Amino acid sequence: MRKPVTGPMSGEQVYDLTIIGGGPAGMYAAFYAGMREMRVKVIEGKDELGGFLHTYAEKMIWDVGGIPPIRCAALIQQLAEQAVTFDPTLVFNQRIEGMIRHPNGLIELLTHTGARHLTRTVLIAVGRGVAELMRLDVEGAERYELTNLHYTVTRLDQFRDKRVLISGGGNSAVDWALELAERGARVTVVHRKDEFRAMERNVGAMRQAVQVFTPCRIVRLHGEQNRVHAVTLLHTSTGCEERIEVDDVIVSHGYSRSEDTMVRWGLPLEDGMLRVDEHAVTSLPGVYAAGDCSIRPGKVRLIAGAFNDAVLAVNSAKSYLEPEADGMAYVSSHNELFRERNRQLRES
Ligand SMILES: Cc1cc2nc3c(=O)[nH]c(=O)nc-3n(C[C@H](O)[C@H](O)[C@H](O)COP(=O)(O)OP(=O)(O)OC[C@H]3O[C@@H](n4cnc5c(N)ncnc54)[C@H](O)[C@@H]3O)c2cc1C
């Protein structure tokens, strides 16, 4: 492995590759860049690896090659474990907001905290930005978040036979309504619009299975000892209010995403994504993009697509730094890097 390089300021260590974003693309890139014996740093705007997968952590994933149906939370765990195989430096809670190229070719990444990171190449793997949960915009709602006001559902069985109000109109809201109704919950769904943004077939099934109020929204929560026990709804087309008793409230209002970040980096965008060539190369030398933030012919917006992008981008970065290096990593099955680890695994 190459000797550590220090930067022009403060003796700071310079990485071969800095990956912005710790979603599937960033995590797999961290692993693969380790196979290419690169010094890697991953900078993630949130406090954990996983990226957008956290927004559907309770769902089952079927379409990642070689992995039988798996709960998304477990897939995140496995991806994160693989990502740290070669001990990359991980930096959390720092959002990259700017990029400066120095005359010596080094790239300096600027974060929202004022911290700076020096690197020889950059892989942008920011997906559709840092996803922030849209909380219920009703006075005092946060008081109930530790008890019976939920923003995600991890154990469906906890709602068995309960009166559950779901607020939201996307796939998650509709799926939860159907799954809870199947478990005997008495479900009411409220959505501020008449149309749902979910699969038509599921919306039809939901309308058959549960009570649906549209256009309608929660305007007040009534609680005791930090538990909500009733909700006032406003039917917005009539202006009428209605109070209903509940055991639990589930809010599924989606996520806001900092999609404008890349604009501030001065990179050309197409439909809000970074245009890359077939090798994941952007218009800036030494800067690559992978995963959902990138666009190119044949781009696959899936976890499997993010892995493939990551390999392309890392190989491009490696060739940029060492033009004489092989175009791709040596296959893992015969790779000397794994000899000792294979021995340990076989013996354990
Ligand atoms: C509802 C839904 C269900 C899906 N189901 C499946 C499925 O079943 N199978 C499948 O293969 N795919 C599925 N997908 C698609 C899959 O989630 C995406 O293709 C995948 O998450 C893309 O990974 P990514 O690493 O490119 O981006 P992301 O997962 O979005 O990760 C990007 C990361 O970058 C971080 N970040 C963003 N901006 C910055 C910044 N400025 N500085 C630092 N960090 C930053 C974010 O916090 C995030 O952690 C689904 C998508 C949705 C919306």
mmCIF file of C-alpha atoms and ligand atoms in Angstrom:
data_model
loop_
_atom_site.group_PDB
_atom_site.id
_atom_site.type_symbol
_atom_site.label_atom_id
_atom_site.label_comp_id
_atom_site.label_asym_id
_atom_site.label_seq_id
_atom_site.Cartn_x
_atom_site.Cartn_y
_atom_site.Cartn_z
ATOM 1 C CA MET A 1 0.000 0.000 0.000
ATOM 2 C CA ARG A 2 1.199 3.526 -0.821
ATOM 3 C CA LYS A 3 2.886 5.551 1.958
ATOM 4 C CA PRO A 4 0.678 8.210 3.617
ATOM 5 C CA VAL A 5 0.858 11.579 1.908
ATOM 6 C CA THR A 6 0.416 14.813 3.816
ATOM 7 C CA GLY A 7 -1.339 17.914 2.602
ATOM 8 C CA PRO A 8 0.033 21.400 2.092
ATOM 9 C CA MET A 9 -1.666 22.705 5.246
ATOM 10 C CA SER A 10 -1.252 21.379 8.771
ATOM 11 C CA GLY A 11 0.360 18.069 7.739
ATOM 12 C CA GLU A 12 -3.117 16.635 7.233
ATOM 13 C CA GLN A 13 -3.241 13.166 5.710
ATOM 14 C CA VAL A 14 -4.298 13.034 2.086
ATOM 15 C CA TYR A 15 -6.411 10.124 0.924
ATOM 16 C CA ASP A 16 -6.267 8.467 -2.484
ATOM 17 C CA LEU A 17 -10.038 8.407 -2.650
ATOM 18 C CA THR A 18 -12.633 10.234 -0.590
ATOM 19 C CA ILE A 19 -16.145 8.916 -0.959
ATOM 20 C CA ILE A 20 -18.962 11.346 -0.247
ATOM 21 C CA GLY A 21 -21.986 9.388 0.952
ATOM 22 C CA GLY A 22 -22.309 6.129 2.869
ATOM 23 C CA GLY A 23 -25.222 4.536 0.989
ATOM 24 C CA PRO A 24 -24.934 1.309 -1.029
ATOM 25 C CA ALA A 25 -22.748 2.980 -3.686
ATOM 26 C CA GLY A 26 -20.393 4.552 -1.132
ATOM 27 C CA MET A 27 -20.194 1.447 1.043
ATOM 28 C CA TYR A 28 -19.421 -0.891 -1.821
ATOM 29 C CA ALA A 29 -16.912 1.601 -3.237
ATOM 30 C CA ALA A 30 -15.113 1.670 0.131
ATOM 31 C CA PHE A 31 -14.742 -2.107 0.000
ATOM 32 C CA TYR A 32 -13.712 -2.260 -3.641
ATOM 33 C CA ALA A 33 -11.215 0.602 -3.304
ATOM 34 C CA GLY A 34 -9.655 -1.419 -0.476
ATOM 35 C CA MET A 35 -9.242 -4.278 -2.948
ATOM 36 C CA ARG A 36 -7.431 -1.772 -5.139
ATOM 37 C CA GLU A 37 -5.160 -0.918 -2.179
ATOM 38 C CA MET A 38 -6.253 2.683 -2.064
ATOM 39 C CA ARG A 39 -6.269 4.833 1.078
ATOM 40 C CA VAL A 40 -9.967 5.566 1.541
ATOM 41 C CA LYS A 41 -12.088 7.977 3.531
ATOM 42 C CA VAL A 42 -15.892 7.931 3.589
ATOM 43 C CA ILE A 43 -17.712 11.110 4.608
ATOM 44 C CA GLU A 44 -21.380 10.682 5.500
ATOM 45 C CA GLY A 45 -23.763 13.520 6.314
ATOM 46 C CA LYS A 46 -25.716 11.455 8.820
ATOM 47 C CA ASP A 47 -24.554 9.501 11.850
ATOM 48 C CA GLU A 48 -24.516 6.041 10.266
ATOM 49 C CA LEU A 49 -23.851 4.116 7.077
ATOM 50 C CA GLY A 50 -26.779 2.848 5.034
ATOM 51 C CA GLY A 51 -28.086 5.804 3.060
ATOM 52 C CA PHE A 52 -31.619 5.757 1.742
ATOM 53 C CA LEU A 53 -32.009 2.112 2.786
ATOM 54 C CA HIS A 54 -32.794 3.343 6.310
ATOM 55 C CA THR A 55 -36.069 4.772 5.017
ATOM 56 C CA TYR A 56 -37.375 1.276 4.278
ATOM 57 C CA ALA A 57 -35.328 -0.659 6.821
ATOM 58 C CA GLU A 58 -38.257 -2.910 7.799
ATOM 59 C CA LYS A 59 -38.964 -4.043 4.204
ATOM 60 C CA MET A 60 -37.823 -7.330 2.674
ATOM 61 C CA ILE A 61 -35.329 -7.044 -0.192
ATOM 62 C CA TRP A 62 -35.371 -9.718 -2.872
ATOM 63 C CA ASP A 63 -33.384 -8.322 -5.762
ATOM 64 C CA VAL A 64 -29.775 -8.148 -4.609
ATOM 65 C CA GLY A 65 -27.801 -10.873 -6.362
ATOM 66 C CA GLY A 66 -26.868 -13.867 -4.247
ATOM 67 C CA ILE A 67 -28.778 -12.710 -1.192
ATOM 68 C CA PRO A 68 -32.032 -14.541 -0.420
ATOM 69 C CA PRO A 69 -34.898 -12.351 0.827
ATOM 70 C CA ILE A 70 -33.459 -10.208 3.593
ATOM 71 C CA ARG A 71 -34.804 -7.483 5.850
ATOM 72 C CA CYS A 72 -33.319 -4.212 4.640
ATOM 73 C CA ALA A 73 -31.931 -3.445 8.122
ATOM 74 C CA ALA A 74 -29.921 -6.678 7.957
ATOM 75 C CA LEU A 75 -28.714 -5.842 4.458
ATOM 76 C CA ILE A 76 -27.455 -2.472 5.730
ATOM 77 C CA GLN A 77 -25.581 -4.301 8.473
ATOM 78 C CA GLN A 78 -23.954 -6.675 5.971
ATOM 79 C CA LEU A 79 -23.032 -3.887 3.568
ATOM 80 C CA ALA A 80 -21.525 -1.849 6.390
ATOM 81 C CA GLU A 81 -19.487 -4.834 7.567
ATOM 82 C CA GLN A 82 -18.150 -5.369 4.076
ATOM 83 C CA ALA A 83 -17.421 -1.656 3.677
ATOM 84 C CA VAL A 84 -14.981 -1.640 6.601
ATOM 85 C CA THR A 85 -13.053 -4.754 5.468
ATOM 86 C CA PHE A 86 -9.983 -2.651 4.654
ATOM 87 C CA ASP A 87 -10.402 -0.152 7.526
ATOM 88 C CA PRO A 88 -11.334 2.996 5.638
ATOM 89 C CA THR A 89 -11.512 6.202 7.669
ATOM 90 C CA LEU A 90 -15.167 6.933 8.420
ATOM 91 C CA VAL A 91 -16.373 10.473 9.086
ATOM 92 C CA PHE A 92 -19.978 10.998 10.193
ATOM 93 C CA ASN A 93 -22.260 14.023 10.577
ATOM 94 C CA GLN A 94 -20.397 16.079 7.999
ATOM 95 C CA ARG A 95 -22.153 17.238 4.843
ATOM 96 C CA ILE A 96 -19.894 18.183 1.982
ATOM 97 C CA GLU A 97 -20.892 21.582 0.674
ATOM 98 C CA GLY A 98 -17.975 22.590 -1.512
ATOM 99 C CA MET A 99 -14.968 21.417 -3.422
ATOM 100 C CA ILE A 100 -11.755 23.308 -4.224
ATOM 101 C CA ARG A 101 -9.012 22.099 -6.545
ATOM 102 C CA HIS A 102 -5.526 23.255 -5.530
ATOM 103 C CA PRO A 103 -2.839 24.054 -8.113
ATOM 104 C CA ASN A 104 -0.975 20.861 -7.108
ATOM 105 C CA GLY A 105 -4.041 18.773 -8.119
ATOM 106 C CA LEU A 106 -5.189 17.964 -4.583
ATOM 107 C CA ILE A 107 -8.896 18.393 -3.942
ATOM 108 C CA GLU A 108 -10.153 19.984 -0.742
ATOM 109 C CA LEU A 109 -13.662 19.106 0.417
ATOM 110 C CA LEU A 110 -15.483 21.642 2.564
ATOM 111 C CA THR A 111 -18.118 20.562 5.061
ATOM 112 C CA HIS A 112 -21.033 22.315 6.712
ATOM 113 C CA THR A 113 -19.193 22.115 10.052
ATOM 114 C CA GLY A 114 -16.169 23.990 8.677
ATOM 115 C CA ALA A 115 -14.012 20.826 8.665
ATOM 116 C CA ARG A 116 -11.887 20.274 5.555
ATOM 117 C CA HIS A 117 -10.681 17.073 3.915
ATOM 118 C CA LEU A 118 -7.840 16.650 1.448
ATOM 119 C CA THR A 119 -7.890 13.999 -1.201
ATOM 120 C CA ARG A 120 -6.384 13.032 -4.524
ATOM 121 C CA THR A 121 -9.674 11.849 -6.035
ATOM 122 C CA VAL A 122 -13.352 12.099 -5.086
ATOM 123 C CA LEU A 123 -16.249 9.736 -5.550
ATOM 124 C CA ILE A 124 -19.600 11.458 -5.244
ATOM 125 C CA ALA A 125 -22.154 8.908 -4.023
ATOM 126 C CA VAL A 126 -24.706 11.223 -2.450
ATOM 127 C CA GLY A 127 -27.842 9.559 -3.816
ATOM 128 C CA ARG A 128 -30.606 12.108 -3.722
ATOM 129 C CA GLY A 129 -29.053 14.038 -0.865
ATOM 130 C CA VAL A 130 -29.223 13.698 2.890
ATOM 131 C CA ALA A 131 -32.712 12.408 3.651
ATOM 132 C CA GLU A 132 -34.427 14.155 6.569
ATOM 133 C CA LEU A 133 -37.617 12.702 7.990
ATOM 134 C CA MET A 134 -40.653 14.971 7.521
ATOM 135 C CA ARG A 135 -42.110 15.210 11.030
ATOM 136 C CA LEU A 136 -45.750 15.835 11.862
ATOM 137 C CA ASP A 137 -46.295 19.578 11.810
ATOM 138 C CA VAL A 138 -48.672 19.702 14.770
ATOM 139 C CA GLU A 139 -47.983 21.472 18.049
ATOM 140 C CA GLY A 140 -46.526 19.209 20.730
ATOM 141 C CA ALA A 141 -46.123 16.190 18.425
ATOM 142 C CA GLU A 142 -42.552 15.538 19.597
ATOM 143 C CA ARG A 143 -43.876 14.816 23.110
ATOM 144 C CA TYR A 144 -45.364 11.531 21.884
ATOM 145 C CA GLU A 145 -42.463 10.317 19.745
ATOM 146 C CA LEU A 146 -41.093 7.987 22.423
ATOM 147 C CA THR A 147 -44.447 6.347 23.062
ATOM 148 C CA ASN A 148 -47.221 5.931 20.481
ATOM 149 C CA LEU A 149 -46.493 8.414 17.705
ATOM 150 C CA HIS A 150 -44.333 6.526 15.219
ATOM 151 C CA TYR A 151 -42.412 7.528 12.110
ATOM 152 C CA THR A 152 -41.573 3.990 11.109
ATOM 153 C CA VAL A 153 -42.909 0.540 11.772
ATOM 154 C CA THR A 154 -40.438 -2.126 12.740
ATOM 155 C CA ARG A 155 -42.686 -4.633 14.545
ATOM 156 C CA LEU A 156 -46.050 -4.964 12.845
ATOM 157 C CA ASP A 157 -47.339 -7.240 15.602
ATOM 158 C CA GLN A 158 -47.233 -4.443 18.193
ATOM 159 C CA PHE A 159 -50.331 -2.974 16.494
ATOM 160 C CA ARG A 160 -52.388 -6.166 16.562
ATOM 161 C CA ASP A 161 -56.028 -5.352 17.505
ATOM 162 C CA LYS A 162 -55.162 -1.653 18.054
ATOM 163 C CA ARG A 163 -56.886 1.482 16.722
ATOM 164 C CA VAL A 164 -54.227 2.917 14.446
ATOM 165 C CA LEU A 165 -54.343 6.207 12.568
ATOM 166 C CA ILE A 166 -51.928 6.448 9.629
ATOM 167 C CA SER A 167 -51.179 9.830 8.093
ATOM 168 C CA GLY A 168 -49.647 9.771 4.611
ATOM 169 C CA GLY A 169 -50.268 8.953 0.982
ATOM 170 C CA GLY A 170 -47.194 7.098 -0.293
ATOM 171 C CA ASN A 171 -46.311 3.433 -0.688
ATOM 172 C CA SER A 172 -45.214 3.051 2.927
ATOM 173 C CA ALA A 173 -48.470 4.448 4.337
ATOM 174 C CA VAL A 174 -50.546 2.229 2.066
ATOM 175 C CA ASP A 175 -48.427 -0.898 2.706
ATOM 176 C CA TRP A 176 -48.576 -0.384 6.469
ATOM 177 C CA ALA A 177 -52.354 0.133 6.323
ATOM 178 C CA LEU A 178 -52.787 -3.175 4.487
ATOM 179 C CA GLU A 179 -50.369 -5.131 6.654
ATOM 180 C CA LEU A 180 -51.820 -3.810 9.920
ATOM 181 C CA ALA A 181 -55.381 -4.482 8.764
ATOM 182 C CA GLU A 182 -54.316 -8.083 8.045
ATOM 183 C CA ARG A 183 -53.173 -8.297 11.668
ATOM 184 C CA GLY A 184 -56.526 -7.225 13.003
ATOM 185 C CA ALA A 185 -55.712 -3.547 13.618
ATOM 186 C CA ARG A 186 -58.574 -1.074 13.121
ATOM 187 C CA VAL A 187 -56.877 1.294 10.715
ATOM 188 C CA THR A 188 -57.846 4.801 9.600
ATOM 189 C CA VAL A 189 -55.785 6.453 6.878
ATOM 190 C CA VAL A 190 -55.778 10.227 6.405
ATOM 191 C CA HIS A 191 -54.134 11.938 3.457
ATOM 192 C CA ARG A 192 -54.112 15.612 2.556
ATOM 193 C CA LYS A 193 -54.878 14.855 -1.125
ATOM 194 C CA ASP A 194 -57.512 12.705 -2.791
ATOM 195 C CA GLU A 195 -54.909 10.846 -4.845
ATOM 196 C CA PHE A 196 -52.375 8.515 -3.278
ATOM 197 C CA ARG A 197 -48.778 8.251 -4.548
ATOM 198 C CA ALA A 198 -48.752 4.484 -4.228
ATOM 199 C CA MET A 199 -49.315 1.413 -6.391
ATOM 200 C CA GLU A 200 -52.840 1.612 -7.759
ATOM 201 C CA ARG A 201 -53.638 -2.014 -6.941
ATOM 202 C CA ASN A 202 -52.609 -1.515 -3.296
ATOM 203 C CA VAL A 203 -54.579 1.733 -3.010
ATOM 204 C CA GLY A 204 -57.688 -0.118 -4.233
ATOM 205 C CA ALA A 205 -57.111 -2.920 -1.712
ATOM 206 C CA MET A 206 -56.531 -0.387 1.070
ATOM 207 C CA ARG A 207 -59.798 1.417 0.310
ATOM 208 C CA GLN A 208 -61.600 -1.933 0.679
ATOM 209 C CA ALA A 209 -59.832 -2.893 3.902
ATOM 210 C CA VAL A 210 -59.678 0.266 6.019
ATOM 211 C CA GLN A 211 -61.361 3.628 6.627
ATOM 212 C CA VAL A 212 -59.839 6.334 4.403
ATOM 213 C CA PHE A 213 -60.341 10.105 4.854
ATOM 214 C CA THR A 214 -59.233 12.468 2.053
ATOM 215 C CA PRO A 215 -58.510 15.347 1.710
ATOM 216 C CA CYS A 216 -57.874 15.424 5.405
ATOM 217 C CA ARG A 217 -55.118 16.167 7.893
ATOM 218 C CA ILE A 218 -54.302 15.956 11.576
ATOM 219 C CA VAL A 219 -54.679 19.340 13.279
ATOM 220 C CA ARG A 220 -54.499 18.446 16.978
ATOM 221 C CA LEU A 221 -53.215 15.633 19.153
ATOM 222 C CA HIS A 222 -54.822 14.941 22.514
ATOM 223 C CA GLY A 223 -52.729 13.101 25.049
ATOM 224 C CA GLU A 224 -52.123 12.183 28.617
ATOM 225 C CA GLN A 225 -48.805 11.216 30.208
ATOM 226 C CA ASN A 226 -46.999 11.486 26.892
ATOM 227 C CA ARG A 227 -49.388 9.136 25.043
ATOM 228 C CA VAL A 228 -51.758 10.270 22.314
ATOM 229 C CA HIS A 229 -55.264 8.994 22.915
ATOM 230 C CA ALA A 230 -57.240 11.030 20.369
ATOM 231 C CA VAL A 231 -56.681 13.055 17.233
ATOM 232 C CA THR A 232 -58.633 15.929 15.724
ATOM 233 C CA LEU A 233 -58.851 15.727 11.940
ATOM 234 C CA LEU A 234 -59.731 18.542 9.570
ATOM 235 C CA HIS A 235 -61.645 17.532 6.426
ATOM 236 C CA THR A 236 -60.155 20.259 4.270
ATOM 237 C CA SER A 237 -62.780 20.289 1.511
ATOM 238 C CA THR A 238 -65.652 20.873 3.993
ATOM 239 C CA GLY A 239 -63.802 22.610 6.849
ATOM 240 C CA CYS A 240 -65.390 20.138 9.304
ATOM 241 C CA GLU A 241 -63.401 18.825 12.240
ATOM 242 C CA GLU A 242 -63.721 15.337 13.654
ATOM 243 C CA ARG A 243 -62.205 13.757 16.735
ATOM 244 C CA ILE A 244 -61.267 10.096 16.721
ATOM 245 C CA GLU A 245 -59.888 7.903 19.495
ATOM 246 C CA VAL A 246 -56.604 6.102 18.789
ATOM 247 C CA ASP A 247 -54.124 3.703 20.370
ATOM 248 C CA ASP A 248 -51.303 4.620 17.992
ATOM 249 C CA VAL A 249 -50.522 7.195 15.322
ATOM 250 C CA ILE A 250 -48.166 6.441 12.440
ATOM 251 C CA VAL A 251 -46.870 9.362 10.391
ATOM 252 C CA SER A 252 -45.501 8.583 6.942
ATOM 253 C CA HIS A 253 -44.913 11.951 5.303
ATOM 254 C CA GLY A 254 -41.733 10.980 3.492
ATOM 255 C CA TYR A 255 -38.361 12.652 3.483
ATOM 256 C CA SER A 256 -36.998 15.998 2.429
ATOM 257 C CA ARG A 257 -33.710 15.766 0.579
ATOM 258 C CA SER A 258 -30.894 18.259 0.116
ATOM 259 C CA GLU A 259 -30.883 17.844 -3.642
ATOM 260 C CA ASP A 260 -29.381 21.243 -4.349
ATOM 261 C CA THR A 261 -25.983 20.305 -2.878
ATOM 262 C CA MET A 262 -24.415 19.281 -6.153
ATOM 263 C CA VAL A 263 -25.471 22.511 -7.815
ATOM 264 C CA ARG A 264 -23.333 24.359 -5.317
ATOM 265 C CA TRP A 265 -20.351 22.198 -6.269
ATOM 266 C CA GLY A 266 -20.524 23.650 -9.773
ATOM 267 C CA LEU A 267 -20.959 20.330 -11.569
ATOM 268 C CA PRO A 268 -23.259 20.167 -14.579
ATOM 269 C CA LEU A 269 -26.521 18.375 -13.831
ATOM 270 C CA GLU A 270 -29.089 16.563 -15.938
ATOM 271 C CA ASP A 271 -32.513 16.059 -14.362
ATOM 272 C CA GLY A 272 -30.835 16.887 -11.035
ATOM 273 C CA MET A 273 -28.218 14.167 -11.448
ATOM 274 C CA LEU A 274 -24.546 14.192 -12.372
ATOM 275 C CA ARG A 275 -23.854 13.250 -15.956
ATOM 276 C CA VAL A 276 -21.042 10.663 -16.078
ATOM 277 C CA ASP A 277 -19.544 8.652 -18.926
ATOM 278 C CA GLU A 278 -19.550 4.853 -19.135
ATOM 279 C CA HIS A 279 -16.608 4.763 -16.683
ATOM 280 C CA ALA A 280 -18.394 6.909 -14.039
ATOM 281 C CA VAL A 281 -16.163 9.894 -14.864
ATOM 282 C CA THR A 282 -17.596 13.409 -14.354
ATOM 283 C CA SER A 283 -16.533 16.543 -16.175
ATOM 284 C CA LEU A 284 -13.959 17.322 -13.431
ATOM 285 C CA PRO A 285 -10.611 15.483 -13.499
ATOM 286 C CA GLY A 286 -10.278 13.094 -10.559
ATOM 287 C CA VAL A 287 -13.974 13.360 -9.667
ATOM 288 C CA TYR A 288 -16.324 10.397 -10.192
ATOM 289 C CA ALA A 289 -19.966 9.702 -9.410
ATOM 290 C CA ALA A 290 -21.833 6.498 -8.592
ATOM 291 C CA GLY A 291 -25.290 5.375 -7.529
ATOM 292 C CA ASP A 292 -28.536 7.307 -7.684
ATOM 293 C CA CYS A 293 -26.886 10.728 -7.995
ATOM 294 C CA SER A 294 -25.407 9.811 -11.387
ATOM 295 C CA ILE A 295 -26.889 9.482 -14.835
ATOM 296 C CA ARG A 296 -25.559 7.709 -17.926
ATOM 297 C CA PRO A 297 -27.035 5.518 -20.653
ATOM 298 C CA GLY A 298 -28.115 2.193 -19.191
ATOM 299 C CA LYS A 299 -27.997 3.449 -15.590
ATOM 300 C CA VAL A 300 -29.804 1.076 -13.197
ATOM 301 C CA ARG A 301 -31.316 2.838 -10.180
ATOM 302 C CA LEU A 302 -31.105 -0.157 -7.842
ATOM 303 C CA ILE A 303 -28.728 -1.360 -5.149
ATOM 304 C CA ALA A 304 -27.169 -3.716 -7.707
ATOM 305 C CA GLY A 305 -26.715 -0.772 -10.081
ATOM 306 C CA ALA A 306 -25.007 1.216 -7.313
ATOM 307 C CA PHE A 307 -22.498 -1.630 -6.794
ATOM 308 C CA ASN A 308 -21.646 -1.699 -10.486
ATOM 309 C CA ASP A 309 -21.236 2.078 -10.607
ATOM 310 C CA ALA A 310 -18.959 1.905 -7.569
ATOM 311 C CA VAL A 311 -16.638 -0.587 -9.286
ATOM 312 C CA LEU A 312 -16.464 1.562 -12.428
ATOM 313 C CA ALA A 313 -15.751 4.719 -10.444
ATOM 314 C CA VAL A 314 -13.072 3.174 -8.235
ATOM 315 C CA ASN A 315 -11.295 1.643 -11.228
ATOM 316 C CA SER A 316 -11.373 5.019 -12.983
ATOM 317 C CA ALA A 317 -9.927 6.740 -9.904
ATOM 318 C CA LYS A 318 -7.198 4.095 -9.669
ATOM 319 C CA SER A 319 -6.260 4.564 -13.346
ATOM 320 C CA TYR A 320 -6.205 8.353 -12.864
ATOM 321 C CA LEU A 321 -3.767 8.011 -9.938
ATOM 322 C CA GLU A 322 -1.728 5.166 -11.393
ATOM 323 C CA PRO A 323 -2.122 4.966 -15.172
ATOM 324 C CA GLU A 324 0.056 1.835 -15.257
ATOM 325 C CA ALA A 325 -2.196 -0.070 -12.783
ATOM 326 C CA ASP A 326 -4.465 -2.884 -13.967
ATOM 327 C CA GLY A 327 -7.886 -1.740 -15.136
ATOM 328 C CA MET A 328 -9.673 -3.670 -12.385
ATOM 329 C CA ALA A 329 -8.963 -5.444 -9.105
ATOM 330 C CA TYR A 330 -7.738 -9.014 -9.183
ATOM 331 C CA VAL A 331 -10.666 -11.392 -8.609
ATOM 332 C CA SER A 332 -11.376 -11.992 -4.916
ATOM 333 C CA SER A 333 -11.287 -15.796 -5.198
ATOM 334 C CA HIS A 334 -7.567 -15.771 -6.053
ATOM 335 C CA ASN A 335 -6.595 -12.455 -4.475
ATOM 336 C CA GLU A 336 -3.580 -12.539 -2.142
ATOM 337 C CA LEU A 337 -5.161 -9.758 -0.068
ATOM 338 C CA PHE A 338 -7.595 -12.308 1.337
ATOM 339 C CA ARG A 339 -5.163 -15.181 1.932
ATOM 340 C CA GLU A 340 -4.772 -14.602 5.696
ATOM 341 C CA ARG A 341 -8.434 -13.708 6.216
ATOM 342 C CA ASN A 342 -9.506 -16.811 4.294
ATOM 343 C CA ARG A 343 -7.321 -18.939 6.565
ATOM 344 C CA GLN A 344 -8.928 -17.370 9.657
ATOM 345 C CA LEU A 345 -12.417 -17.839 8.255
ATOM 346 C CA ARG A 346 -11.807 -21.484 7.402
ATOM 347 C CA GLU A 347 -10.475 -22.152 10.881
ATOM 348 C CA SER A 348 -13.238 -20.392 12.779
HETATM 349 C C1 LIG B 1 -39.084 3.277 -1.523
HETATM 350 C C2 LIG B 1 -37.865 2.706 -2.201
HETATM 351 C C3 LIG B 1 -37.676 1.318 -2.204
HETATM 352 C C4 LIG B 1 -36.569 0.780 -2.839
HETATM 353 N N1 LIG B 1 -36.431 -0.578 -2.865
HETATM 354 C C5 LIG B 1 -35.349 -1.130 -3.493
HETATM 355 C C6 LIG B 1 -35.203 -2.556 -3.578
HETATM 356 O O1 LIG B 1 -36.039 -3.309 -3.102
HETATM 357 N N2 LIG B 1 -34.101 -3.035 -4.220
HETATM 358 C C7 LIG B 1 -33.151 -2.218 -4.788
HETATM 359 O O2 LIG B 1 -32.177 -2.719 -5.341
HETATM 360 N N3 LIG B 1 -33.282 -0.867 -4.719
HETATM 361 C C8 LIG B 1 -34.353 -0.303 -4.108
HETATM 362 N N4 LIG B 1 -34.497 1.065 -4.073
HETATM 363 C C9 LIG B 1 -33.430 1.912 -4.679
HETATM 364 C C10 LIG B 1 -32.220 2.032 -3.741
HETATM 365 O O3 LIG B 1 -32.637 2.442 -2.451
HETATM 366 C C11 LIG B 1 -31.252 3.069 -4.316
HETATM 367 O O4 LIG B 1 -30.924 2.700 -5.649
HETATM 368 C C12 LIG B 1 -29.984 3.122 -3.468
HETATM 369 O O5 LIG B 1 -30.268 3.535 -2.146
HETATM 370 C C13 LIG B 1 -28.988 4.120 -4.093
HETATM 371 O O6 LIG B 1 -27.844 4.129 -3.288
HETATM 372 P P1 LIG B 1 -26.860 5.387 -3.267
HETATM 373 O O7 LIG B 1 -25.690 4.965 -2.430
HETATM 374 O O8 LIG B 1 -26.629 5.871 -4.629
HETATM 375 O O9 LIG B 1 -27.677 6.558 -2.539
HETATM 376 P P2 LIG B 1 -28.346 6.661 -1.092
HETATM 377 O O10 LIG B 1 -28.809 5.356 -0.615
HETATM 378 O O11 LIG B 1 -29.333 7.775 -1.227
HETATM 379 O O12 LIG B 1 -27.147 7.139 -0.150
HETATM 380 C C14 LIG B 1 -26.568 8.411 -0.285
HETATM 381 C C15 LIG B 1 -25.863 8.761 1.010
HETATM 382 O O13 LIG B 1 -25.158 9.980 0.831
HETATM 383 C C16 LIG B 1 -25.326 10.818 1.977
HETATM 384 N N5 LIG B 1 -25.164 12.200 1.531
HETATM 385 C C17 LIG B 1 -25.946 12.897 0.698
HETATM 386 N N6 LIG B 1 -25.459 14.141 0.480
HETATM 387 C C18 LIG B 1 -24.325 14.220 1.230
HETATM 388 C C19 LIG B 1 -23.362 15.242 1.434
HETATM 389 N N7 LIG B 1 -23.462 16.420 0.819
HETATM 390 N N8 LIG B 1 -22.317 15.004 2.273
HETATM 391 C C20 LIG B 1 -22.192 13.785 2.904
HETATM 392 N N9 LIG B 1 -23.090 12.778 2.725
HETATM 393 C C21 LIG B 1 -24.130 12.979 1.907
HETATM 394 C C22 LIG B 1 -26.755 10.497 2.436
HETATM 395 O O14 LIG B 1 -26.953 10.852 3.795
HETATM 396 C C23 LIG B 1 -26.817 8.992 2.179
HETATM 397 O O15 LIG B 1 -26.351 8.263 3.300
HETATM 398 C C24 LIG B 1 -35.599 1.628 -3.465
HETATM 399 C C25 LIG B 1 -35.785 3.016 -3.453
HETATM 400 C C26 LIG B 1 -36.914 3.545 -2.846
HETATM 401 C C27 LIG B 1 -37.108 5.050 -2.891
#
